[in-house]
């Protein structure tokens, strides 16, 4: 998953493409590059492993402003080391064709062998380079850039969003297959880009390329060649509110601000969606069938979004006694979809390839698919039967924080509404859940305030710890999983989550004097025994969510029966601790190594 930008217009093309690229760096930041055509017909070609900002330093505005067509790229490496040589744009043998690519060319080796035999010289280790040479081969006199791109595309297997610059003519052309690409027109030119975030502030609306569409941008605006042979442009989508970039607030990083924003995000979700719960309006408004019409609910997603799905599944299970499954999207290929299944596909970006591939495997006679996403114009949203916006607002940090809270609460509102619409709710449990939902923004606010200093103190205490355990039971387990994921992702330290009851079946051997063990307390009284087992081996327990009362000078742990989706506010200290430890270790918390915000390869 990489970020692609391109601009063709009257002026400053390279400046526009580079500025747009800055907004896509969250898609990958191993290297960045730009290629542009100067008015004298020569080419500007700059690549770096030091990020998009370094591009601006390397090529001054006077030079980039003078260009009229440009392509840019920010890379998340799949094939080939992180070097400037392997960075995109990648050129052909003759320095005429410059290609930027997002995706994976699965038959790259075979094509490379064939192209070498035909005399092409390869300069990089990356799969994408075959595209440049295929276009070069097809771009004979009388063949226009769009046709050459189609000829190259027809040889590819895998996934791609590709934009090519013909430095001789100054034309650009793009195509996509199982990878996102948008087209947006300004008053003075045309952008192609991986997503709408690249052009926010520049345009009010954009068009999305569907699989195998081709867009050519020459002198007179974009020309569409759709896969259905129509030349009509695709429909316009308004630029969503979520595409606007957030600020870092009182912090130096976006993640800190995004953690702080969680109570407000929760308030926004609860205020917007809770009025549609009791009468089932929210559920029915999405066009979803009564729950009596389905045998089970399957949540599908990756990473944090999968955790959100697991929390949401708790509402269907515990409140409506409806069986649920949580499907790791990347494993869906090994799974059978059962009939009469309501699928809830969860992805903040809506572009996660593993999720989209999982949905590709749905049988023809299938239940409805509800997309829960932070991007209602995303590929996932467009492929689903119903879409619910999780209302998180823009999240820049690669580590998902406020989108997790927003996903859980949005999904909970939808699930509660579905249970009401079907008359399946256990009344007492429903009342308790509704109260917890309404109290969630305040509980999150209290957690943000209460844990600010303790999380920093814990980071200082555990700065040299090499491994961490996260435990939970029942509805708390998914938050333990989320805590471990955040810690790994941000601090690069080993962390593992376990159902607390499994400790004695093996993982307890990891516990030694001082081993940090975080326990997410969902009120299950058996946790006391699990904790005692760790303490007896010298482990250092951090209990999240405990309710302690002092009686006669001694502490009494109160049971707390949490809502059906578990102790959501318990995620806050885990996020804060992971961030504090990462900062203490000198990590970049907004851009952890080896990762990207939008994972568009499967
Ligand atoms: O865009 P998505 O929600 O589909 O992304 C799924 C995962 O890649 C994502 O949640 C990832 O696990 C986070 N970076 C974790 O913080």
XYZ file of N, CA, C and O in Angstrom, residues 10-16 18 39 44 60-68:
76
model
N -2.114 23.724 -15.788
C -1.449 24.829 -16.465
C -0.111 25.175 -15.822
O 0.793 25.671 -16.475
N 0.001 24.886 -14.511
C 1.223 25.304 -13.829
C 1.452 24.503 -12.553
O 0.527 23.889 -12.032
N 2.679 24.502 -12.071
C 3.054 23.988 -10.746
C 2.638 22.536 -10.519
O 2.290 22.156 -9.408
N 2.715 21.713 -11.564
C 2.237 20.332 -11.417
C 3.018 19.578 -10.345
O 2.434 18.885 -9.511
N 4.337 19.666 -10.362
C 5.132 18.914 -9.396
C 4.892 19.414 -7.980
O 4.878 18.640 -7.020
N 4.697 20.722 -7.841
C 4.400 21.269 -6.514
C 3.070 20.707 -6.023
O 2.947 20.307 -4.853
N 2.078 20.670 -6.911
C 0.752 20.162 -6.533
C 0.830 18.670 -6.185
O 0.245 18.208 -5.208
N 3.422 16.972 -5.189
C 4.181 16.761 -3.960
C 3.378 17.170 -2.730
O 3.373 16.477 -1.704
N 8.785 22.529 -18.949
C 8.295 23.107 -20.214
C 9.257 22.883 -21.375
O 8.835 22.789 -22.524
N 12.185 16.165 -14.579
C 12.658 16.270 -13.191
C 12.341 14.908 -12.550
O 11.215 14.425 -12.655
N 13.470 22.711 -5.264
C 12.866 23.973 -4.824
C 11.601 24.312 -5.602
O 11.373 23.791 -6.696
N 10.769 25.206 -5.044
C 9.513 25.565 -5.687
C 9.694 26.193 -7.063
O 8.873 25.985 -7.959
N 10.789 26.919 -7.242
C 10.977 27.557 -8.554
C 10.990 26.498 -9.644
O 10.430 26.670 -10.734
N 11.610 25.366 -9.318
C 11.708 24.313 -10.321
C 10.394 23.547 -10.462
O 9.929 23.279 -11.562
N 9.769 23.191 -9.318
C 8.544 22.388 -9.421
C 7.377 23.229 -9.940
O 6.487 22.714 -10.604
N 7.378 24.524 -9.667
C 6.288 25.387 -10.147
C 6.260 25.480 -11.665
O 5.229 25.774 -12.263
N 7.393 25.236 -12.284
C 7.473 25.412 -13.742
C 6.977 24.200 -14.511
O 7.019 24.179 -15.729
N 6.503 23.173 -13.814
C 6.122 21.932 -14.498
C 4.608 21.874 -14.749
O 3.828 22.471 -14.007
N 4.218 21.112 -15.769
C 2.797 21.038 -16.113
C 2.204 19.630 -15.972
O 0.997 19.462 -16.100
